[in-house]
Short mmCIF file of C-alpha atoms and ligand atoms in Angstrom, two decimals:
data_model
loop_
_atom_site.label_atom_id
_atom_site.label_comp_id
_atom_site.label_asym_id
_atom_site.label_seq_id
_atom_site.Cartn_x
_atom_site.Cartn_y
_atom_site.Cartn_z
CA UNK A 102 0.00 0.00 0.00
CA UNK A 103 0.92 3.23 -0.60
CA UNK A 104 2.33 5.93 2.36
CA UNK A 105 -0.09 8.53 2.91
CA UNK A 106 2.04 11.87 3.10
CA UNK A 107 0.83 15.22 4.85
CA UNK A 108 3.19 17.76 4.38
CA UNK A 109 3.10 20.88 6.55
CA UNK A 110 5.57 23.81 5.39
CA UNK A 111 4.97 22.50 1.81
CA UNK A 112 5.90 25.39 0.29
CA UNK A 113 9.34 25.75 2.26
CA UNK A 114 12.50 24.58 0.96
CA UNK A 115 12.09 21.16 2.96
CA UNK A 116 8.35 21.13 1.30
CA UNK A 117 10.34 21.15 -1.93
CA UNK A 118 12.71 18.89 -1.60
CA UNK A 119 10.11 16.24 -0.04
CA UNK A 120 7.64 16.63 -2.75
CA UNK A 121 10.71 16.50 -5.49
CA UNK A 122 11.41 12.79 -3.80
CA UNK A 123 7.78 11.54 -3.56
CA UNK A 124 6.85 12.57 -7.45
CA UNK A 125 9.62 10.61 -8.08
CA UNK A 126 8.01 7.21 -6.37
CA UNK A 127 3.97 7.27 -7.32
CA UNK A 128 3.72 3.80 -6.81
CA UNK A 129 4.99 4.49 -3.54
CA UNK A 130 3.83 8.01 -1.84
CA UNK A 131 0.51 9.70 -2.26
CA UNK A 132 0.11 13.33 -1.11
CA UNK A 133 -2.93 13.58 0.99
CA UNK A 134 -2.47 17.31 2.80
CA UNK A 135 -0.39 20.31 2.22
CA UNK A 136 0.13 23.60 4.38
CA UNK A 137 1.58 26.84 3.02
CA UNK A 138 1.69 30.04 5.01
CA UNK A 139 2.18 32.87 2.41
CA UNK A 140 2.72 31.65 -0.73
CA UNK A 141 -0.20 31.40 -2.26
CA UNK A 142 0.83 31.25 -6.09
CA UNK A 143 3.10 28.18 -5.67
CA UNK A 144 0.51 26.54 -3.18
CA UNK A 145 -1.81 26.66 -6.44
CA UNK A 146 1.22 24.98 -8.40
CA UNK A 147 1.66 22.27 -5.78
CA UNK A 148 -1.94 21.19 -6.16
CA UNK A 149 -2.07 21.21 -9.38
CA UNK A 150 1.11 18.97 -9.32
CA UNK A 151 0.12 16.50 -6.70
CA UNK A 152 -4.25 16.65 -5.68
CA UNK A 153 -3.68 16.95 -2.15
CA UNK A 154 -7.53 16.26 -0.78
CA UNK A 155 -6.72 18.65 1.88
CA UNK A 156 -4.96 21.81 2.07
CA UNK A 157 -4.79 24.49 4.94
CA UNK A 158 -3.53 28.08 4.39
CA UNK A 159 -3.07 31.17 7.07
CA UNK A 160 -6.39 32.81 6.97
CA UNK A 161 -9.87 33.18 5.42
CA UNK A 162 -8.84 35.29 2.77
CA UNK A 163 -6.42 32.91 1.41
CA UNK A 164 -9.14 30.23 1.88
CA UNK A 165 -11.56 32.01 -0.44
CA UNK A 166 -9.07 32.44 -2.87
CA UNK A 167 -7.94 28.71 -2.85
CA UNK A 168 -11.35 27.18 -2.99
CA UNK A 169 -12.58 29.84 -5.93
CA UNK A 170 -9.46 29.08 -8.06
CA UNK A 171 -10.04 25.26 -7.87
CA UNK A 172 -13.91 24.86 -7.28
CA UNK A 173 -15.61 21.92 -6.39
CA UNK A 174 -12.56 19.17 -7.70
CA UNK A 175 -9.89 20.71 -5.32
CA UNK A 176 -9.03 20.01 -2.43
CA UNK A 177 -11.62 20.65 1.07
CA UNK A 178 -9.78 24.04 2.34
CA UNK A 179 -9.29 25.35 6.19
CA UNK A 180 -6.92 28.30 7.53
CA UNK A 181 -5.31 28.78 10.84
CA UNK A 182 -3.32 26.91 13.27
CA UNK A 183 -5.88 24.91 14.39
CA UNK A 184 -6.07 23.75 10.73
CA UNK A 185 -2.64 22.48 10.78
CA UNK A 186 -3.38 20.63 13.63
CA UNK A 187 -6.17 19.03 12.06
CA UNK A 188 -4.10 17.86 8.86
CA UNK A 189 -1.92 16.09 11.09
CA UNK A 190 -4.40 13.93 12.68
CA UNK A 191 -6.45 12.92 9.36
CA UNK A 192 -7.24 8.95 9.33
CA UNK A 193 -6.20 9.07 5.76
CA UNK A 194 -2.65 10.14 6.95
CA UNK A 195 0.45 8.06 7.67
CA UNK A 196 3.13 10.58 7.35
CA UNK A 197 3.62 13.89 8.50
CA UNK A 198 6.64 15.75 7.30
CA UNK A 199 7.22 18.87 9.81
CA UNK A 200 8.75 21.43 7.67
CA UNK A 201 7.46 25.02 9.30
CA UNK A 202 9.60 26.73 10.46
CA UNK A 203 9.95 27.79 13.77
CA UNK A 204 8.11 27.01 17.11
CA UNK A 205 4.82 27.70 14.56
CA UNK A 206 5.61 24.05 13.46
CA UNK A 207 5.21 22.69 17.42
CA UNK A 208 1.56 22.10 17.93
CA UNK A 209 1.10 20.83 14.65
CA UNK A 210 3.76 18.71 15.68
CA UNK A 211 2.00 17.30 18.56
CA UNK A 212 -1.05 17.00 17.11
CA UNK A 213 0.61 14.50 14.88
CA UNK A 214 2.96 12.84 17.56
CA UNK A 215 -0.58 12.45 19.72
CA UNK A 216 -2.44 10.90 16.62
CA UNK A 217 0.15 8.44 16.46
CA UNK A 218 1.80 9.45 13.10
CA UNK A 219 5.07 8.55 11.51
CA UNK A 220 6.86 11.77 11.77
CA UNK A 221 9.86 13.45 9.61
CA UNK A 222 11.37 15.86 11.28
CA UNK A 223 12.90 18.67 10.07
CA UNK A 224 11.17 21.68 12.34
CA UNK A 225 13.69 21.27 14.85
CA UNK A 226 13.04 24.15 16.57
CA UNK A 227 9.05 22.31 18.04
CA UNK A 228 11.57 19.63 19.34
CA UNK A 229 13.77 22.23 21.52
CA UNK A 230 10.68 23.78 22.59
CA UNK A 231 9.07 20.80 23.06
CA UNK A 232 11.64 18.98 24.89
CA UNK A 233 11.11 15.90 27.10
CA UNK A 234 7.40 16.97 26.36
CA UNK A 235 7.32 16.06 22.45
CA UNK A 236 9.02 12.88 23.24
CA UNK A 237 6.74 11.56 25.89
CA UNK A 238 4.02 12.30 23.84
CA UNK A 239 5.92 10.78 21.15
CA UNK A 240 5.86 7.56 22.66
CA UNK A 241 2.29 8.08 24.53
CA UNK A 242 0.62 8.15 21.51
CA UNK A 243 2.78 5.14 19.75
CA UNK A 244 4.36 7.92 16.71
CA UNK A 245 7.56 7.70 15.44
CA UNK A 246 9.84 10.32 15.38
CA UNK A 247 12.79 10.18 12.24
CA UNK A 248 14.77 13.10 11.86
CA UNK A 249 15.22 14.61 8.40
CA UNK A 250 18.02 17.08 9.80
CA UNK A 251 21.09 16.62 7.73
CA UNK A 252 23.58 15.70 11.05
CA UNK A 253 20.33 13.70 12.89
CA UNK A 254 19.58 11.29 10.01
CA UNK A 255 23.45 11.06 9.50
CA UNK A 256 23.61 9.77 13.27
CA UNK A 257 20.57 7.93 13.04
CA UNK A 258 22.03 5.77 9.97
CA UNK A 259 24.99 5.14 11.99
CA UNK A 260 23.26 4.10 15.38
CA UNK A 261 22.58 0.28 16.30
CA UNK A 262 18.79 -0.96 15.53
CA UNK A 263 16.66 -1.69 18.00
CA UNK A 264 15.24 -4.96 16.70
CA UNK A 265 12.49 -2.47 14.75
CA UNK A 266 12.78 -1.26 11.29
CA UNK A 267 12.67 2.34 12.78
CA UNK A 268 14.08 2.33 16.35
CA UNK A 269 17.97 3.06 16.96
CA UNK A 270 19.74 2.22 20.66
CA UNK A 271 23.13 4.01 21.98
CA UNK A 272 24.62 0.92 22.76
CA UNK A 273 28.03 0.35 22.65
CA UNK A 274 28.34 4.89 21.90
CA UNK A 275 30.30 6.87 23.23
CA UNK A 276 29.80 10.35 21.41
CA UNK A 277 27.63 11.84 18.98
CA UNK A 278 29.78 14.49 16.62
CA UNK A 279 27.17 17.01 15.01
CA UNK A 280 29.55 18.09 11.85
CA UNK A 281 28.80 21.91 11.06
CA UNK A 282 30.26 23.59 7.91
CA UNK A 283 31.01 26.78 10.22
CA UNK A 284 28.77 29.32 7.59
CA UNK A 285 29.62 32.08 5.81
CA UNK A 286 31.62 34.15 8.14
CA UNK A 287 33.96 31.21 9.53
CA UNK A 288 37.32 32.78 8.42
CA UNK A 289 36.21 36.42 8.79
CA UNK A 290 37.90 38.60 11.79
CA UNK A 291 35.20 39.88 14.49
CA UNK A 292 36.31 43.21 13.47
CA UNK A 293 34.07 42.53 10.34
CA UNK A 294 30.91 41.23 12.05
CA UNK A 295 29.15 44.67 13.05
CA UNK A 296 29.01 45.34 8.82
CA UNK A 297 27.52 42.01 8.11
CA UNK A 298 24.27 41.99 5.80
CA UNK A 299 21.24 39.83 5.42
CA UNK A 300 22.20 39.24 2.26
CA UNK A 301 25.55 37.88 3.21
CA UNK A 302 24.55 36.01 5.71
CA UNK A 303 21.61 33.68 3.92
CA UNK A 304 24.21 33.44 1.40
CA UNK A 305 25.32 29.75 2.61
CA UNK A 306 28.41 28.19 1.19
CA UNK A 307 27.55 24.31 1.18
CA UNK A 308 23.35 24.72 1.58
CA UNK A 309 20.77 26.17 0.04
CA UNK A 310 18.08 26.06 2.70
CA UNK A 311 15.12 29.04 3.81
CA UNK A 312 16.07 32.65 5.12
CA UNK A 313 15.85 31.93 8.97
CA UNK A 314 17.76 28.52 9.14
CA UNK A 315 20.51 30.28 6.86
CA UNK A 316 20.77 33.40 9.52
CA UNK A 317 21.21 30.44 12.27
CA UNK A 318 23.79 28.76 10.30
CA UNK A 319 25.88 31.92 9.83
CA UNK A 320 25.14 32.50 13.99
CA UNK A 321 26.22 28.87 14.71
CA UNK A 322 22.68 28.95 16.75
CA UNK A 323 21.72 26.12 14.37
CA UNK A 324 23.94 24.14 15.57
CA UNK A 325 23.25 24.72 18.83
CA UNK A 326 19.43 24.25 18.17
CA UNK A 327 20.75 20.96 16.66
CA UNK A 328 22.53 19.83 19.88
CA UNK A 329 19.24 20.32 21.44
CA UNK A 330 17.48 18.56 18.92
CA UNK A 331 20.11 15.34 19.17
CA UNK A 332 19.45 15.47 23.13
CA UNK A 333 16.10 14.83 22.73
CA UNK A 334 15.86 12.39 19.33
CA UNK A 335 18.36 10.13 20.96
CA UNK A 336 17.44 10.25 24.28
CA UNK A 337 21.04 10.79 25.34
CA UNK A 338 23.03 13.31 27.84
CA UNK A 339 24.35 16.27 26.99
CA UNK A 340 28.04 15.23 27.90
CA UNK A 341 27.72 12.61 24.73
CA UNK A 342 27.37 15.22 22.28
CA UNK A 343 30.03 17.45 20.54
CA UNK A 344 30.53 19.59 17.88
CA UNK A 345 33.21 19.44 14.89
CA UNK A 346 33.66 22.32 12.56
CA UNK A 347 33.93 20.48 8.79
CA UNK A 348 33.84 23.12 6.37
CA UNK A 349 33.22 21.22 3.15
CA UNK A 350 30.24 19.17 4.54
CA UNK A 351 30.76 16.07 3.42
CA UNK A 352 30.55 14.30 6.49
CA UNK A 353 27.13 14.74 7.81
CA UNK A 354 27.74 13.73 11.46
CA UNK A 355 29.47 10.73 13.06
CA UNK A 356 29.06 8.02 16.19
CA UNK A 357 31.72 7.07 18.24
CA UNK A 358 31.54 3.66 19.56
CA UNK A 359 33.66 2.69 23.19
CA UNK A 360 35.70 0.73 20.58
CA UNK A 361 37.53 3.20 19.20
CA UNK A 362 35.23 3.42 16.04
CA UNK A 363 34.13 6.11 14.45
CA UNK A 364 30.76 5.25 12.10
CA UNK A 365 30.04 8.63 9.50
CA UNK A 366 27.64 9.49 6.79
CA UNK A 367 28.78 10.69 4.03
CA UNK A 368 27.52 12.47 0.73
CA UNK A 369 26.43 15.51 -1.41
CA UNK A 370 24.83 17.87 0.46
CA UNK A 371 21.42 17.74 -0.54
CA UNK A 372 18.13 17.06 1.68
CA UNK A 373 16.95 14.83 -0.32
CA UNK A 374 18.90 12.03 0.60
CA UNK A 375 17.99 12.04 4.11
CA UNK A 376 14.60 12.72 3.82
CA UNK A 377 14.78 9.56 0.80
CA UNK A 378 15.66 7.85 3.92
CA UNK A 379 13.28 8.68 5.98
CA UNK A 380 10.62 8.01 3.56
CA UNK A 381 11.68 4.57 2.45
CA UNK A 382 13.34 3.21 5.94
CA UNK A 383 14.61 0.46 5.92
CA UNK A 384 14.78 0.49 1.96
CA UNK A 385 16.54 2.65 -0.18
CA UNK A 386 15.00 4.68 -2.86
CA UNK A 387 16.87 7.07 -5.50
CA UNK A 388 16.36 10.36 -4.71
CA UNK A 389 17.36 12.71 -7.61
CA UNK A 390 20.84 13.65 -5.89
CA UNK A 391 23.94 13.79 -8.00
CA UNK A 392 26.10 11.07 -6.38
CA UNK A 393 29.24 12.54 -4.14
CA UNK A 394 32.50 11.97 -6.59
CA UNK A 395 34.80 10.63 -3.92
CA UNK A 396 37.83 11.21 -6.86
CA UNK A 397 37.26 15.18 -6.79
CA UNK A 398 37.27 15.36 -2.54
CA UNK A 399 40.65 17.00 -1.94
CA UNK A 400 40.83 17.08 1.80
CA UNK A 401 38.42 17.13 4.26
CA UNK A 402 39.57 19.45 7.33
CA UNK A 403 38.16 19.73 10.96
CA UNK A 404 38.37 22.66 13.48
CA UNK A 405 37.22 23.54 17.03
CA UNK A 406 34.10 25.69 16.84
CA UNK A 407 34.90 29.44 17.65
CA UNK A 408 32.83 30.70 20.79
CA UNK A 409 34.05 33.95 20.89
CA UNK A 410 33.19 35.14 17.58
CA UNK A 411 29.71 32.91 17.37
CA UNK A 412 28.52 33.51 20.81
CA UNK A 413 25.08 31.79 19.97
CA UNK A 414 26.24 28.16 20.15
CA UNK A 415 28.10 28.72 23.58
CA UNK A 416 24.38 29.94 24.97
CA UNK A 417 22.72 27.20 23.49
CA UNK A 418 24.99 24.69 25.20
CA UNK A 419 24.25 26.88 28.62
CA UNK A 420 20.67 26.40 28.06
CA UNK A 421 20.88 22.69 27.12
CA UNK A 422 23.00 22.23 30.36
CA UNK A 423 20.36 24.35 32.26
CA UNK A 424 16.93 23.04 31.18
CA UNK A 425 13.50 22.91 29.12
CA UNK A 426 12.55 26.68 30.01
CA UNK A 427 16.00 27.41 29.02
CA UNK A 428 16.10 25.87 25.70
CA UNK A 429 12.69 27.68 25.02
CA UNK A 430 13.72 31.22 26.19
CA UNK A 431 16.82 30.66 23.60
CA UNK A 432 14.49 29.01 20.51
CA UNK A 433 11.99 32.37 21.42
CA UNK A 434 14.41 35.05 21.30
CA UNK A 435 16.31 34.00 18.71
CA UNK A 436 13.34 33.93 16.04
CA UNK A 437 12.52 37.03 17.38
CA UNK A 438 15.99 38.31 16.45
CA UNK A 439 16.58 36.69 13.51
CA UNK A 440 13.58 37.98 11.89
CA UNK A 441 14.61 41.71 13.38
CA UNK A 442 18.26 41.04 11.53
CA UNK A 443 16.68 39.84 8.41
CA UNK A 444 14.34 43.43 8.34
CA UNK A 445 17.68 45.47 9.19
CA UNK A 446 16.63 46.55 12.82
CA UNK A 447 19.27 44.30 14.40
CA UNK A 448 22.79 43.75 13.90
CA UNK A 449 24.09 40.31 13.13
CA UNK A 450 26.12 40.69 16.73
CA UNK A 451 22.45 42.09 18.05
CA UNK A 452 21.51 38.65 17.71
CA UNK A 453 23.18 36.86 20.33
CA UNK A 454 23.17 39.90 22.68
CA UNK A 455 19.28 39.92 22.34
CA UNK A 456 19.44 35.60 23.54
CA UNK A 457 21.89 36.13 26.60
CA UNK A 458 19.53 39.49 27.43
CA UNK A 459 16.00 37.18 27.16
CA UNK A 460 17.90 33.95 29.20
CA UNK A 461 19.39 36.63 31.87
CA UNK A 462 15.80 38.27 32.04
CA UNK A 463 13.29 35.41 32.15
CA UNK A 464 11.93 33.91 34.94
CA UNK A 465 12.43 29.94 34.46
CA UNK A 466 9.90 27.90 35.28
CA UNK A 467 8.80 24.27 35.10
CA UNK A 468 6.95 23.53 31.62
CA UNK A 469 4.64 20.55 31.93
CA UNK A 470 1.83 21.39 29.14
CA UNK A 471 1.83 22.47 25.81
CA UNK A 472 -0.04 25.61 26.94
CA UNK A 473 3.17 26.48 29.50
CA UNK A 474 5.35 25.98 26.94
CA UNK A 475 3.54 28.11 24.53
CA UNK A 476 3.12 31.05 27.40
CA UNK A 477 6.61 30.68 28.12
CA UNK A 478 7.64 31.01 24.42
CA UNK A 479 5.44 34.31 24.33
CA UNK A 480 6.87 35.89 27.40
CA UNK A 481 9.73 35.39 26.27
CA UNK A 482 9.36 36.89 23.04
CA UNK A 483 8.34 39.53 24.50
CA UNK A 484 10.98 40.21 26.36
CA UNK A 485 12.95 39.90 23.32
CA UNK A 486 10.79 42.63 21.40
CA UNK A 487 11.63 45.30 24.44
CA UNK A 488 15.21 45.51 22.30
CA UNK A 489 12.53 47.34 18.94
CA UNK A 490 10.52 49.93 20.90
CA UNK A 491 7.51 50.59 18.28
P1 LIG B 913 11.39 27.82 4.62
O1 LIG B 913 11.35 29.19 5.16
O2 LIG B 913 11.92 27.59 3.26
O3 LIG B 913 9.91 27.18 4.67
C1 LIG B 913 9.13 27.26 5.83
C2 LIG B 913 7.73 26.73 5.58
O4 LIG B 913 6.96 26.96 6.78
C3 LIG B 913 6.98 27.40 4.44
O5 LIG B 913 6.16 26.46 3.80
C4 LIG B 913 6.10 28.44 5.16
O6 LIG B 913 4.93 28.70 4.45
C5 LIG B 913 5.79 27.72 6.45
N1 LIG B 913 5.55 28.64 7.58
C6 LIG B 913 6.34 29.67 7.97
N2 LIG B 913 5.82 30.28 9.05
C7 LIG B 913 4.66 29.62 9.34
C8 LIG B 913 3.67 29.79 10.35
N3 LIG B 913 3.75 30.75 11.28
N4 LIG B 913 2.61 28.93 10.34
C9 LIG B 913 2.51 27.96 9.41
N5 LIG B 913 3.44 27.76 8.43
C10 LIG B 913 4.50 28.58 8.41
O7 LIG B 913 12.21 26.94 5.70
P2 LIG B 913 13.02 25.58 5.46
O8 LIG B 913 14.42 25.88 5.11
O9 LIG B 913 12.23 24.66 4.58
O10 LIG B 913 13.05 24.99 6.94
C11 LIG B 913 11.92 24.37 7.52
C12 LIG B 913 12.37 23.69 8.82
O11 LIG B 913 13.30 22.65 8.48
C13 LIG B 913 13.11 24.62 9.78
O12 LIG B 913 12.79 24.26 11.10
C14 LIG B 913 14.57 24.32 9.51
O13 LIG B 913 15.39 24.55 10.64
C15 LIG B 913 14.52 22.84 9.18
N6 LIG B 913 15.63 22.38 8.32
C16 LIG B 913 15.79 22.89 7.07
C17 LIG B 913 16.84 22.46 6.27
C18 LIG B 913 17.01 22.97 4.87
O14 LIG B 913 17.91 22.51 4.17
N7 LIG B 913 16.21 23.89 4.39
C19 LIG B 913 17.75 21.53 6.77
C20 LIG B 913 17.56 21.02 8.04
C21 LIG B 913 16.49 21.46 8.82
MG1 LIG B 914 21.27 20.44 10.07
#
């Protein structure tokens, strides 16, 4: 039988590159639902393309437009978050690909992770703010979580199985090494950071992702979101998990084993191999990438990550060491300043002074419902907006 896909973020750069594998496989995948946010000419494209039965856009207006453009063969149309929520639970749905981005993915999230759905991760930011929270509910309502982050399905191919097709153990690990290509600015002096642009900054050497994980990558707070993310997808300390600057991002991520071995993905950097992964596991399906030409690698070189000049990955290690509120102060404030950078009322060095500001500020509490988490997110965002007075 065929997998039943809902894909939320759709129209993202994930969304893309998803929907590029499953057209690829129709005797495999059938698109049931698709989200977009803003969009609206290249959600009308994607249906088109693939029928969803089930669509769900930002707001009535969009709606409207949707359902007057396709009439009564398109797909049944709803708007707002609760909508998103809704997609994720549909009987007709196996698979939900998270691909928002942002802690606007983490309900929807939930919703799915409650209804018991086969998950692909790549909104890694409802997993920090989620926390032990996601995960329980994770295994409460019997989903299962596969991560379509490059490093996390790099680490997740290189774990032990569990005995099922989709479950990985740390036995016999030592350390998990996230691999991080450093970004755009890793050779460039601090005396060069106050000048740096939006433009220069989504301009990633190795990736060609969407506008707010590109800012992260060029903070190093992506990597330190990732950290968080690894904590929680493998269930394992903090002290087992390390970063390694790789600038030509070949290596995706390795596992240490107490052996002495080290177990690493390898390939072209392109998201469609892990999420290929994730789709088929445990087969293997082709998924449009140009093959990695191991004859034209001329070195691959490793570094320690620079905490001085990217300040963002030392606070998200402080707030993975500290806790969930932590972790969700950091996620908040940093959306909040990336989007600030990305409209030029921030400086790129703004960013991680507006984070250490929001985690000195906030009052930490414990988060033991969606609802906290979601109040917590918002206080803290607020906090974070005192830094743009209207
Ligand atoms: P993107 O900006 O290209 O796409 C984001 C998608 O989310 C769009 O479809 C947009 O319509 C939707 N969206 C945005 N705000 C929304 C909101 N408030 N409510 C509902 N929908 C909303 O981003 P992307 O690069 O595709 O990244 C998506 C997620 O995947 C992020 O969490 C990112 O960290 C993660 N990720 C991306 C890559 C990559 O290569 N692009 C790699 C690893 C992880
Ligand atoms: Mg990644």
């Amino acid at each position: 039988m065929r997998q039943r896909i809902c894909v939320l973020g759709a129209t993202g750069s994930i969304g893309d590159s998803t929907l590029d594998v499953v057209q690829r496989h129709p005797e495999r995948f059938e698109v049931i639902a698709l989200s977009a946010y803003r969009q609206m000419d290249k959600l009308s494209k994607l249906i088109q393309t693939h029928r969803p039965r089930y669509v769900a856009v930002a707001d009535a207006a969009q709606a409207a437009a949707i359902e007057k453009q396709f009439g009564a063969s398109g797909p049944a149309v709803s708007h707002g978050e609760q909508a998103l929520s809704a997609l994720a639970r549909l009987p007709e749905v196996d698979v939900v690909v998270a691909a928002i981005v942002g802690a606007a993915g983490m309900r929807s999230t939930w919703a799915a992770a409650r209804a018991g759905k086969r998950i692909l991760l790549a909104n890694k930011e409802a997993l920090v703010s989620g926390g032990r929270f996601m995960v329980d509910t994770v295994k409460a309502g019997g989903a299962i979580l596969l991560p379509l982050d490059s490093e996390h399905n790099a680490i997740f191919q290189c774990l032990p199985g569990d005995g099922s097709k989709t479950g990985r153990t740390l036995s016999g690990v030592r350390k998990l090494w996230l691999t991080a290509s450093g970004g755009p600015f890793r050779t460039w002096p601090a005396e060069r950071f106050a000048a740096i642009t939006p433009e220069q900054a989504v301009a990633h050497p190795n990736w060609v992702m969407g506008r707010k994980i590109s800012v992260d990558s060029a903070t190093l707070m992506n990597k330190g979101l990732e950290l968080i993310e690894a904590r929680w997808l493998f269930d394992c300390m903090p002290e087992m998990l390390d970063v390694v600057v790789h600038p030509q991002s070949v290596i995706h991520s390795m596992v240490e084993y107490a052996d002495g071995s080290f177990l690493a993905q390898l390939g072209s950097p392109d998201m469609r191999t892990p999420i290929a992964h994730a789709l088929a596991i445990p087969e293997r399906i082709s998924a449009g990438v140009k093959p990695m030409d191991p004859w034209t690698l001329t070195g691959l070189t490793f570094e320690r990550p620079d905490l001085k000049r990217f300040p963002c990955l030392q606070l998200a290690m402080q707030a993975l060491a500290s806790g969930h509120a932590e972790c969700v102060a950091l996620n908040a404030a940093n959306e909040v300043a990336v989007e600030a950078f990305l409209e030029r009322r921030c400086s790129f060095q703004g960013i991680s002074q507006i984070v250490s500001d929001v985690l000195e500020r906030v009052k930490v509490q414990p988060l033991d419902s969606l609802e906290a988490i979601e109040a917590f997110d918002a206080e803290a965002r607020r906090i974070a907006a005192l830094h743009f007075p209207a």
